[in-house]
GROMACS .gro file of C-alpha atoms in nm:
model
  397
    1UNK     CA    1   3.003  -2.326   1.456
    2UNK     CA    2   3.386  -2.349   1.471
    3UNK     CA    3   3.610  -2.229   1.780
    4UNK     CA    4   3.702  -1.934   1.574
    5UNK     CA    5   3.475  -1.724   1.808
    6UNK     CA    6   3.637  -1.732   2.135
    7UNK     CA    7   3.561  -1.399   2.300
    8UNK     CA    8   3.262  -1.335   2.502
    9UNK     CA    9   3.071  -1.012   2.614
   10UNK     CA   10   2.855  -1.129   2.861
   11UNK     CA   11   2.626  -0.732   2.968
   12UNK     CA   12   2.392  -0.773   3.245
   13UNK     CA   13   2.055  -0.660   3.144
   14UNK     CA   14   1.945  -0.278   3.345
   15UNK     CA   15   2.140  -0.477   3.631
   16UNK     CA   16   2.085  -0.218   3.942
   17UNK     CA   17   1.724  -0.266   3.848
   18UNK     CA   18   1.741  -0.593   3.814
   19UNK     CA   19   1.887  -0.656   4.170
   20UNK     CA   20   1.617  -0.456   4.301
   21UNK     CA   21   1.331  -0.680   4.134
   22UNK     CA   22   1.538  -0.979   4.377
   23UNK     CA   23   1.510  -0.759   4.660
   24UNK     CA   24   1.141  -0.716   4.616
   25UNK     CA   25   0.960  -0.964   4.409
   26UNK     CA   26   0.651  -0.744   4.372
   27UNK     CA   27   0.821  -0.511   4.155
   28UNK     CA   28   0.836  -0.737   3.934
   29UNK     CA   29   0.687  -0.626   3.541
   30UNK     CA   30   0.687  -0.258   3.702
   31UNK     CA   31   0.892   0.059   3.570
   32UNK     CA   32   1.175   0.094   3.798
   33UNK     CA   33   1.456   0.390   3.811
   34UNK     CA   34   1.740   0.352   4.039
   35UNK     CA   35   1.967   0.654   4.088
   36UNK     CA   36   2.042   0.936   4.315
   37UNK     CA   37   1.701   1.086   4.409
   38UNK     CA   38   1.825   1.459   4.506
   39UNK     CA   39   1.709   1.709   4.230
   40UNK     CA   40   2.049   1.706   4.061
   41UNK     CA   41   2.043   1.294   4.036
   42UNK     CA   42   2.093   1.074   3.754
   43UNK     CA   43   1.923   0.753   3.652
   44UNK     CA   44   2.197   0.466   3.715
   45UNK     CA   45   1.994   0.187   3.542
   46UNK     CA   46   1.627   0.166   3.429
   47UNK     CA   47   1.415  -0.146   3.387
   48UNK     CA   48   1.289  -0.204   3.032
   49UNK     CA   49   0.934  -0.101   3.158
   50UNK     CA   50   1.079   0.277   3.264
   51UNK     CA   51   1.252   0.260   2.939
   52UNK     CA   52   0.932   0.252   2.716
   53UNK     CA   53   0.865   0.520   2.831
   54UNK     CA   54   1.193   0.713   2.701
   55UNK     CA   55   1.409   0.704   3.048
   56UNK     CA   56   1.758   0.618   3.041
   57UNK     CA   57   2.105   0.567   3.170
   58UNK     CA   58   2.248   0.909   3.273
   59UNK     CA   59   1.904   1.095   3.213
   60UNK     CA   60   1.821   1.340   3.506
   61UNK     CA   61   1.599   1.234   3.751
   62UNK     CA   62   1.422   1.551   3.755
   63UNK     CA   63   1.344   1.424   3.332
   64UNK     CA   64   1.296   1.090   3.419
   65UNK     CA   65   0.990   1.172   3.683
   66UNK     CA   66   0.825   1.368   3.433
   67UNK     CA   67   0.866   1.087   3.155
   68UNK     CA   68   0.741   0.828   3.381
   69UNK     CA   69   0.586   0.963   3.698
   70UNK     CA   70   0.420   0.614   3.783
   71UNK     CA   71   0.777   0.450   3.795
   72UNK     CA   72   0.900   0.339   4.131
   73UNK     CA   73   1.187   0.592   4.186
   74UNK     CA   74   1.489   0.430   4.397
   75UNK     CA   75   1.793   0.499   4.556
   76UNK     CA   76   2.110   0.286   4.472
   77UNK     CA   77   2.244   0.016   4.677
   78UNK     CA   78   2.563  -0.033   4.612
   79UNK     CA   79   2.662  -0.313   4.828
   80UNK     CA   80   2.401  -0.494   4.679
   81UNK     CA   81   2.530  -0.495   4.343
   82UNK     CA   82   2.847  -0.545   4.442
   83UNK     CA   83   2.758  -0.846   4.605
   84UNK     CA   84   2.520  -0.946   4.281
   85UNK     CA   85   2.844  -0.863   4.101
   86UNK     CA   86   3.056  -1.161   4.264
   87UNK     CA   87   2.813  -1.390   4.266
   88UNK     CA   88   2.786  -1.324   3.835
   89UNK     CA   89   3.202  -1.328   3.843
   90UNK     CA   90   3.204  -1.643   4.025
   91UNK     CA   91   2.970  -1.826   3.724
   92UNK     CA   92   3.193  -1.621   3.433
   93UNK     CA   93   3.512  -1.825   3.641
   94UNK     CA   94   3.342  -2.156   3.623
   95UNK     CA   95   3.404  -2.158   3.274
   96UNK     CA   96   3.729  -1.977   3.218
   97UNK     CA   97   3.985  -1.769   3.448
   98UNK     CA   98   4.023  -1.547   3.122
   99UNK     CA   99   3.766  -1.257   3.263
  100UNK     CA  100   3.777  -0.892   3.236
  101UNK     CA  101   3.544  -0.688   3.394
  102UNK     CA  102   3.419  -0.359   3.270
  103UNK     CA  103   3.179  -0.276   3.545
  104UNK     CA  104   2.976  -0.436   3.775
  105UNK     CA  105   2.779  -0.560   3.516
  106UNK     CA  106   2.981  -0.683   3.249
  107UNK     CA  107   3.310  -0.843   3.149
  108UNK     CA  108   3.481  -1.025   2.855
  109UNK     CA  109   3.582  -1.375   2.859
  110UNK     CA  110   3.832  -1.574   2.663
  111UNK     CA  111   3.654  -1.937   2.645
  112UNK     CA  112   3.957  -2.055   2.391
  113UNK     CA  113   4.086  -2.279   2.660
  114UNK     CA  114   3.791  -2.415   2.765
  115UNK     CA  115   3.648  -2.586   2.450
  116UNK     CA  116   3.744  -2.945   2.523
  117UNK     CA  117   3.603  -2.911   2.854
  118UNK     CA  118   3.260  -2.711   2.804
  119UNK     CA  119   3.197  -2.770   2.415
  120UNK     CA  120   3.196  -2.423   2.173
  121UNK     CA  121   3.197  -2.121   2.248
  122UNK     CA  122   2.837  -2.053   2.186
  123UNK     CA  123   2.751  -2.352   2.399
  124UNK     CA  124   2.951  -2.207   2.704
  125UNK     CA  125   2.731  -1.852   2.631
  126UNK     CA  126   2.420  -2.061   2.688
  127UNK     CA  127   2.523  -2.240   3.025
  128UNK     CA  128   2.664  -1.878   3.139
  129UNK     CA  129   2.291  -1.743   3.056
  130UNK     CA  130   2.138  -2.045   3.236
  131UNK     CA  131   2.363  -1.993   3.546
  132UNK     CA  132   2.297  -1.650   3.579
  133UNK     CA  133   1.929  -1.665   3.484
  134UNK     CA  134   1.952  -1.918   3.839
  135UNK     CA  135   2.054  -1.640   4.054
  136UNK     CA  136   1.756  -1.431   3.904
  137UNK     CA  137   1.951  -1.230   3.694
  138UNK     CA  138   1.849  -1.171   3.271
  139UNK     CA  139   2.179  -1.114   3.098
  140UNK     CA  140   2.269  -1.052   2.716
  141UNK     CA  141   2.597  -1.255   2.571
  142UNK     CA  142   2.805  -1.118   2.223
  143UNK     CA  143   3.036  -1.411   2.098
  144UNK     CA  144   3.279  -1.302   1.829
  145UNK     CA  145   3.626  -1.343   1.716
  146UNK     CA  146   3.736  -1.064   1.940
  147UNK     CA  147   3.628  -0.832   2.219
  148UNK     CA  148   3.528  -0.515   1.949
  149UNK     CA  149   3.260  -0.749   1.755
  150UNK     CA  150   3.158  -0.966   2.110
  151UNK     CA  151   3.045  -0.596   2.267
  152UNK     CA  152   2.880  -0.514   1.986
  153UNK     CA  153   2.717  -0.865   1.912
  154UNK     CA  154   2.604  -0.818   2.305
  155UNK     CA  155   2.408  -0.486   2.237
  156UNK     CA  156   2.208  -0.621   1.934
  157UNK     CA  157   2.113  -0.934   2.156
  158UNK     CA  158   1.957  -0.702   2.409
  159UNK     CA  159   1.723  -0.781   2.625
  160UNK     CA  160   1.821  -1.121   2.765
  161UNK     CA  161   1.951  -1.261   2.420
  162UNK     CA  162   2.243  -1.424   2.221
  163UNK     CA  163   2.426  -1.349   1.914
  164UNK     CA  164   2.659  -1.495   1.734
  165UNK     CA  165   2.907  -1.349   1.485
  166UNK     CA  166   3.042  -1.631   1.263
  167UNK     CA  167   3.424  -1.555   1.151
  168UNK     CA  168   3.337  -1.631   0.819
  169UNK     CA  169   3.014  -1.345   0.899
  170UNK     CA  170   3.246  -1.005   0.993
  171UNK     CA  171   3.190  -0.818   0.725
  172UNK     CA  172   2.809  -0.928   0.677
  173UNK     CA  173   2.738  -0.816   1.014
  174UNK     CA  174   2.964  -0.469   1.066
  175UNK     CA  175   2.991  -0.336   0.705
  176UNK     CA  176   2.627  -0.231   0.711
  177UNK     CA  177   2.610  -0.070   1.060
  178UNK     CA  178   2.649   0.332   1.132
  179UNK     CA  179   3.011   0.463   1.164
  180UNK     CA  180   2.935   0.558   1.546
  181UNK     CA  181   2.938   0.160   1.608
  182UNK     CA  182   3.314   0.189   1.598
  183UNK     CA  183   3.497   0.246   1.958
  184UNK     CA  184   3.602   0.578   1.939
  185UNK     CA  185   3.350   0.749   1.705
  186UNK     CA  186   3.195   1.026   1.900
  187UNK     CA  187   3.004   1.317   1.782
  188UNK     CA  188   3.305   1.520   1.657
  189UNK     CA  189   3.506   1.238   1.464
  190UNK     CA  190   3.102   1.147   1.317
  191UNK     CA  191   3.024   1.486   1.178
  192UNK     CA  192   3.426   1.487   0.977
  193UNK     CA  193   3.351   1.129   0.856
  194UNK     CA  194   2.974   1.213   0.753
  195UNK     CA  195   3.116   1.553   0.584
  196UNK     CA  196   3.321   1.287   0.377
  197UNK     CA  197   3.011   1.126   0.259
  198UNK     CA  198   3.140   0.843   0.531
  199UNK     CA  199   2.802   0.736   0.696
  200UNK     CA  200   2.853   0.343   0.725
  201UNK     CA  201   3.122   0.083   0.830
  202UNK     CA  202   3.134   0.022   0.503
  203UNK     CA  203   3.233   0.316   0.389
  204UNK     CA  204   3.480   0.356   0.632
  205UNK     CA  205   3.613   0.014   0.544
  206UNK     CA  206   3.616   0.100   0.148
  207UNK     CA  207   3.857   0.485   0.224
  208UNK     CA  208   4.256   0.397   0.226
  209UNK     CA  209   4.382   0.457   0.554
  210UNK     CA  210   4.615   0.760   0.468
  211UNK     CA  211   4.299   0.937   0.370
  212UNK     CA  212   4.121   0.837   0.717
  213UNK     CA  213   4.426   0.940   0.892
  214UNK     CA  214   4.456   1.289   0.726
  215UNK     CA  215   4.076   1.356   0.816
  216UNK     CA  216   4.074   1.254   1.168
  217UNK     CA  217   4.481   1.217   1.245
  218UNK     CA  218   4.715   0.951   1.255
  219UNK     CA  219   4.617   0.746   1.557
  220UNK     CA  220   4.281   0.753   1.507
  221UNK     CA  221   4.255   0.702   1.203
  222UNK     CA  222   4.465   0.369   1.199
  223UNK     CA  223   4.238   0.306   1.444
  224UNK     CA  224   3.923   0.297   1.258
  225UNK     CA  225   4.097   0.153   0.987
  226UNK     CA  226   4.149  -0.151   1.168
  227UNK     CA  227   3.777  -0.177   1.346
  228UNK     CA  228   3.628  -0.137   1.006
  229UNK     CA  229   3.724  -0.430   0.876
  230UNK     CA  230   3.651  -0.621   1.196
  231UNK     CA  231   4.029  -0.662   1.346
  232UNK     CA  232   4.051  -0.631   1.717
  233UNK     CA  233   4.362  -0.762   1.879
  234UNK     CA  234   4.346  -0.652   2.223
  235UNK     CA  235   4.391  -0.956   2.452
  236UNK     CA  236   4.135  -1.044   2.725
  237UNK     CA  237   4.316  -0.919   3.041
  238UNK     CA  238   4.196  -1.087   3.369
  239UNK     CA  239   4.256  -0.816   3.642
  240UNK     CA  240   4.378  -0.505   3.489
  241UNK     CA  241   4.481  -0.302   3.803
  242UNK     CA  242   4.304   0.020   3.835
  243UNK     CA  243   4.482   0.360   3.740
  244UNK     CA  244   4.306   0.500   3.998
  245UNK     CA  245   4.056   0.512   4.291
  246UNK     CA  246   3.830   0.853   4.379
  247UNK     CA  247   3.498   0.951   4.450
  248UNK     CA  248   3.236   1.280   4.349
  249UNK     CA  249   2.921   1.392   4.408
  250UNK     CA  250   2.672   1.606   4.176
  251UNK     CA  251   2.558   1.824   4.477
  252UNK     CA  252   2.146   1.883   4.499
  253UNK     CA  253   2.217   2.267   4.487
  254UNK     CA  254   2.532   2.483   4.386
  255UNK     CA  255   2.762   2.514   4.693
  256UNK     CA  256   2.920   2.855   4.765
  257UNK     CA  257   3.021   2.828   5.117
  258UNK     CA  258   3.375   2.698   5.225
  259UNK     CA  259   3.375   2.545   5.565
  260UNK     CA  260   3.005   2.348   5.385
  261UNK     CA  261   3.267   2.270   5.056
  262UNK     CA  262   3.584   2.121   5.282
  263UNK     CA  263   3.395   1.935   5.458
  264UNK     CA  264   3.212   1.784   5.161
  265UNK     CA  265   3.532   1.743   5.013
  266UNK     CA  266   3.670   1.594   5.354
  267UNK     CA  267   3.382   1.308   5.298
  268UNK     CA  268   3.526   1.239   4.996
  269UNK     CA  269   3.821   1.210   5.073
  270UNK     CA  270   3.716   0.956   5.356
  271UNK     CA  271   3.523   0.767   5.133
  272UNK     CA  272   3.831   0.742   4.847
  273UNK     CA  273   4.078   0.664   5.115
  274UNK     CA  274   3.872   0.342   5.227
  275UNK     CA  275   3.862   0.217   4.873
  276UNK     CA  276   4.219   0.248   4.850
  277UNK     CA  277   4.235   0.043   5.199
  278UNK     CA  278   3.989  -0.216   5.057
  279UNK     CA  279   4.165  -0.286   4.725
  280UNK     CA  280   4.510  -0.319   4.958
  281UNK     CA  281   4.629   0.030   4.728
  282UNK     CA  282   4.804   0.332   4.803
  283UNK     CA  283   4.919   0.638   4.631
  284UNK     CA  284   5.158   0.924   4.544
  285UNK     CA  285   4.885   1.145   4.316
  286UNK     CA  286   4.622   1.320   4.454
  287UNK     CA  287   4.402   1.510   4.198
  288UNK     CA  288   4.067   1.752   4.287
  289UNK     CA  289   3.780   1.752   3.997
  290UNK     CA  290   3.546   2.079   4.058
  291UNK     CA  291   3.239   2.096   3.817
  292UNK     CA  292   3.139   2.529   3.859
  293UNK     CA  293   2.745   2.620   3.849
  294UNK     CA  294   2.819   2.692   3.500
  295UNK     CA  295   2.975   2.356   3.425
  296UNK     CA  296   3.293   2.458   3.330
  297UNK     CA  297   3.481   2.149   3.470
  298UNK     CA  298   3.882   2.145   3.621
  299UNK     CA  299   4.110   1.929   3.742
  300UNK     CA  300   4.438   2.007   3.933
  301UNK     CA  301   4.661   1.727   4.076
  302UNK     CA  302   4.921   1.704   4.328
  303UNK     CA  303   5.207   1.425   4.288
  304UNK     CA  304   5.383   1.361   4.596
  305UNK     CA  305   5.712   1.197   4.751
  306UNK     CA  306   5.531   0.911   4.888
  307UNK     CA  307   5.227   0.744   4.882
  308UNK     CA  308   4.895   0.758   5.127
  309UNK     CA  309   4.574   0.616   5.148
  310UNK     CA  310   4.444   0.773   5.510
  311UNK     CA  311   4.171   1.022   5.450
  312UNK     CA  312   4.407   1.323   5.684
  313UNK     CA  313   4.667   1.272   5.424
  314UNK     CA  314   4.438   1.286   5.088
  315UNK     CA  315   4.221   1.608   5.223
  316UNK     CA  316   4.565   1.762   5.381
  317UNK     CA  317   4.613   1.754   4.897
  318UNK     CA  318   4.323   1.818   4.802
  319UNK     CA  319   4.184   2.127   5.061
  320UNK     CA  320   4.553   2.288   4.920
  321UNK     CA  321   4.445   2.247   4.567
  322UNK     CA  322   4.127   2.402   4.631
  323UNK     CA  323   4.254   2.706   4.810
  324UNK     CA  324   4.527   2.803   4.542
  325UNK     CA  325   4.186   2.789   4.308
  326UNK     CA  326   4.100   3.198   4.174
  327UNK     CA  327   3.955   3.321   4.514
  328UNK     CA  328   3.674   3.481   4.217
  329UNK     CA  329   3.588   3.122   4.191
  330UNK     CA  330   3.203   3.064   4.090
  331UNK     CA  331   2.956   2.810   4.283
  332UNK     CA  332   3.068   2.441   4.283
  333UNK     CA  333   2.806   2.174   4.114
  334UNK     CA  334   3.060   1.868   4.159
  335UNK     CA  335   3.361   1.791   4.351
  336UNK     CA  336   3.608   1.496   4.309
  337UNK     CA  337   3.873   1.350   4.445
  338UNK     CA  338   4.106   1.080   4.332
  339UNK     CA  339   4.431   0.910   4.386
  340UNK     CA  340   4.647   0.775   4.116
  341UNK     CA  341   5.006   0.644   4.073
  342UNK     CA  342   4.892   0.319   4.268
  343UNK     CA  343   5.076   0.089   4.409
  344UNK     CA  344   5.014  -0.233   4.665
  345UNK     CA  345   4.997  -0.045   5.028
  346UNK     CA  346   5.035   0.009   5.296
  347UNK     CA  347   5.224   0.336   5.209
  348UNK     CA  348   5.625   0.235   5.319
  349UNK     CA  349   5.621   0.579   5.512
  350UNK     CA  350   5.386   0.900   5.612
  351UNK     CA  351   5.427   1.212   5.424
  352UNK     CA  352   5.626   1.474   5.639
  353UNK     CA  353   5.691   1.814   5.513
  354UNK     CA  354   5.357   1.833   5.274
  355UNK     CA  355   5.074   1.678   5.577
  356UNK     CA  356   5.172   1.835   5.898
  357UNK     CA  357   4.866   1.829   6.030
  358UNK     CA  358   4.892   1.413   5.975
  359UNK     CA  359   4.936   1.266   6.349
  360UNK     CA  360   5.104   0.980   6.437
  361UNK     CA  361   4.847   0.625   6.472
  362UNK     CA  362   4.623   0.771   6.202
  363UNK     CA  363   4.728   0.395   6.037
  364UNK     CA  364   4.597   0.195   6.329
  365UNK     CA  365   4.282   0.458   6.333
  366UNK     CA  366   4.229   0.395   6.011
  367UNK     CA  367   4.206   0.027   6.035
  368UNK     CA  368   3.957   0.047   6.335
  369UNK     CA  369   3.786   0.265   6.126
  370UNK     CA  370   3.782  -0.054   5.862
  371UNK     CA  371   3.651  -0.305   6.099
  372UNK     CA  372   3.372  -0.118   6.221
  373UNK     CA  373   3.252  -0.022   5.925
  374UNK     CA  374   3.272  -0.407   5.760
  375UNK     CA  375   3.050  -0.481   6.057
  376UNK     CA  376   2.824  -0.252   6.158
  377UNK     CA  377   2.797  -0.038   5.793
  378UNK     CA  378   2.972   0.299   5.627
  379UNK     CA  379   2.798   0.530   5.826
  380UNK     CA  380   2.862   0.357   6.204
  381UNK     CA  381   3.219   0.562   6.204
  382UNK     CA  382   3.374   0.869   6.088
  383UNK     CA  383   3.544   1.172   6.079
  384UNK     CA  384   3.350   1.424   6.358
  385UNK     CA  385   3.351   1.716   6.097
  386UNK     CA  386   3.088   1.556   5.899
  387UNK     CA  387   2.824   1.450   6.160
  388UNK     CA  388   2.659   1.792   6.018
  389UNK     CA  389   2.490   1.555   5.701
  390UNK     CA  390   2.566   1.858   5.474
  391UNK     CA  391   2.374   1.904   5.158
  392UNK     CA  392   2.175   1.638   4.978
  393UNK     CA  393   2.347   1.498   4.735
  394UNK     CA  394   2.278   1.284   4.403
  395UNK     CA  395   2.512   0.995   4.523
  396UNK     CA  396   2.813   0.917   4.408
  397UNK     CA  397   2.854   0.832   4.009
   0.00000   0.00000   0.00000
């Protein structure tokens, strides 16, 4: 094995379950489901047990109770996994400060520059794998010549395996595999490339690019060109700074009333406006994300003249948004709110003409706000409207 395979995927195995199995050692070798547990919930992550049994990722819980009604059902704890999640980033950056995370539970790594230190890349996958198995964690690790065949190289090792894809092995290894392996393949793009008798990578890989790019346009098609026959040259990028922060919540049952909806919202916007504080962000768009009982989903955003990251200022967008929605509007399944155009914060200045209602200290509230919450918990402080708990909810995804 040659250094020609310098890019890692390193994909935490059902992770949130995995966590859980730390938590409580007696659920060990037991089907486990962690999601929101309201009626409209969705599974989050599913041990390999629950998955046996046909539960998975995204599934409804409501499904996943009557796949697998002896599973242990639970709800997600976030600041677990988020600790779990720094304790795995801390082994990646033993090896490498080349890491981009994905998730929680999985990044790429760019081991190039740490051969002479740590030996190939495939020996640096199999110290990661022992140093995360040592925090009680099963993992799966792609290496490849780039970040396109590492991912997929991490799939086929799962559970709690290793793969290697050899640069002299590309085409052995993709040619043969569906055309829905490439990035960007969904169900539309599969059904014009199967109705071209496309079915396979190698297909794809065998049709001149001008004829990809006249079936499924320019972009993408150049695009598939390129994955086909195994070239990837996207960069690891340590850090990429988020294009936005936000919060929603798939609501237990439809919500019709509006003093129950803005003050739902308002919790959102409380919770989004923390995360900006946390990350040290602020910012000048505000956009609202309503998912109707029918599931017809809209967004509408707001761009202003400066940028915010108190929870008065982000509602003060987002309640205005909702009210210039048609008044004929039906039930609301999902609500969310988000803040983009980010930029390192505090804000320079408070919005004047646009949040009226802001007061003056709402800064210095805020950060009180902060420190309580880092030491006594989210729920020890907040806004008064929403000490009614409102409706269950499936938990934020």
């Amino acid at each position: 094995m040659t250094a020609t395979e310098p890019i890692l995927h390193v994909d935490m195995d059902a992770f949130y379950a995995s966590v859980e199995t730390i938590k409580d050692q007696s659920l060990r070798g037991k089907p486990i489901v962690v999601g929101g547990l309201g009626g409209r919930g969705v599974v989050t992550s599913a041990s390999y047990e629950a998955r046996a049994f046909g539960v998975s990722s995204a599934m409804p819980i409501v499904r996943a109770r009557r796949l697998c009604p002896q599973a242990v059902f639970l709800s997600n704890d976030f600041r677990a996994y988020e600790d779990y999640s720094r304790r795995i980033r801390t082994v990646f950056e033993r090896y490498t400060p080349l890491v981009e995370p994905l998730s929680l539970d999985e990044a790429f790594l760019d081991v190039s520059g740490s051969i002479k230190l740590f030996g190939a890349p495939v020996d640096i996958a199999r110290r990661i794998r022992s140093d995360v198995a040592a925090i009680g964690l099963p993992c799966s690790v792609g290496v490849a010549p780039n970040k396109f065949l590492a991912k997929l190289a991490s799939t086929r090792a799962k559970p709690d395996g290793l793969l290697v894809v050899p640069h002299d092995s590309v085409t052995d290894f993709l040619q043969p595999l569906s055309v829905t392996a490439l990035w960007g393949v969904g169900e539309g793009t599969a059904d014009v490339l199967r109705r071209l008798g496309l079915k396979t990578v190698a297909d794809i890989a065998a049709v001149p690019r001008n004829t990809l790019q006249r079936a499924v346009g320019d972009a993408v098609g150049a695009h598939l060109h390129q994955l086909a026959q195994g070239i990837d040259e996207r960069p690891v990028t340590p850090d990429e700074p988020a294009k936005s922060i936000g919060s929603e919540e798939t609501f237990h049952r439809d919500l019709d009333d509006s003093e129950e909806i803005l003050r739902e919202m308002l919790r959102l916007c409380d919770r989004t406006a923390a995360r900006l504080r946390s990350k040290g962000l602020c910012g000048r768009t505000v956009t609202l994300k309503v998912r109707w009982s029918n599931f017809k989903t809209i967004t509408r955003s707001r761009t202003l003249g400066a940028a915010v990251d108190t929870a008065p200022e982000i509602y003060s967008v987002a309640r205005s948004l909702y009210e210039r929605l048609d008044p004929e509007r039906p039930r609301i399944r999902l609500i969310g709110v988000s803040v983009s155009g980010l930029s390192a914060g505090p804000p320079k200045r408070q919005l004047d003409l646009l949040t009226t209602s802001v007061r003056p200290g709402w800064r210095e509230a805020s950060a009180a706000i902060d420190e309580i919450r880092g030491r006594f918990g989210d729920r020890s402080v907040g806004p008064a409207a929403l000490l009614d708990t409102g409706p269950d909810a499936g938990g934020p995804h």
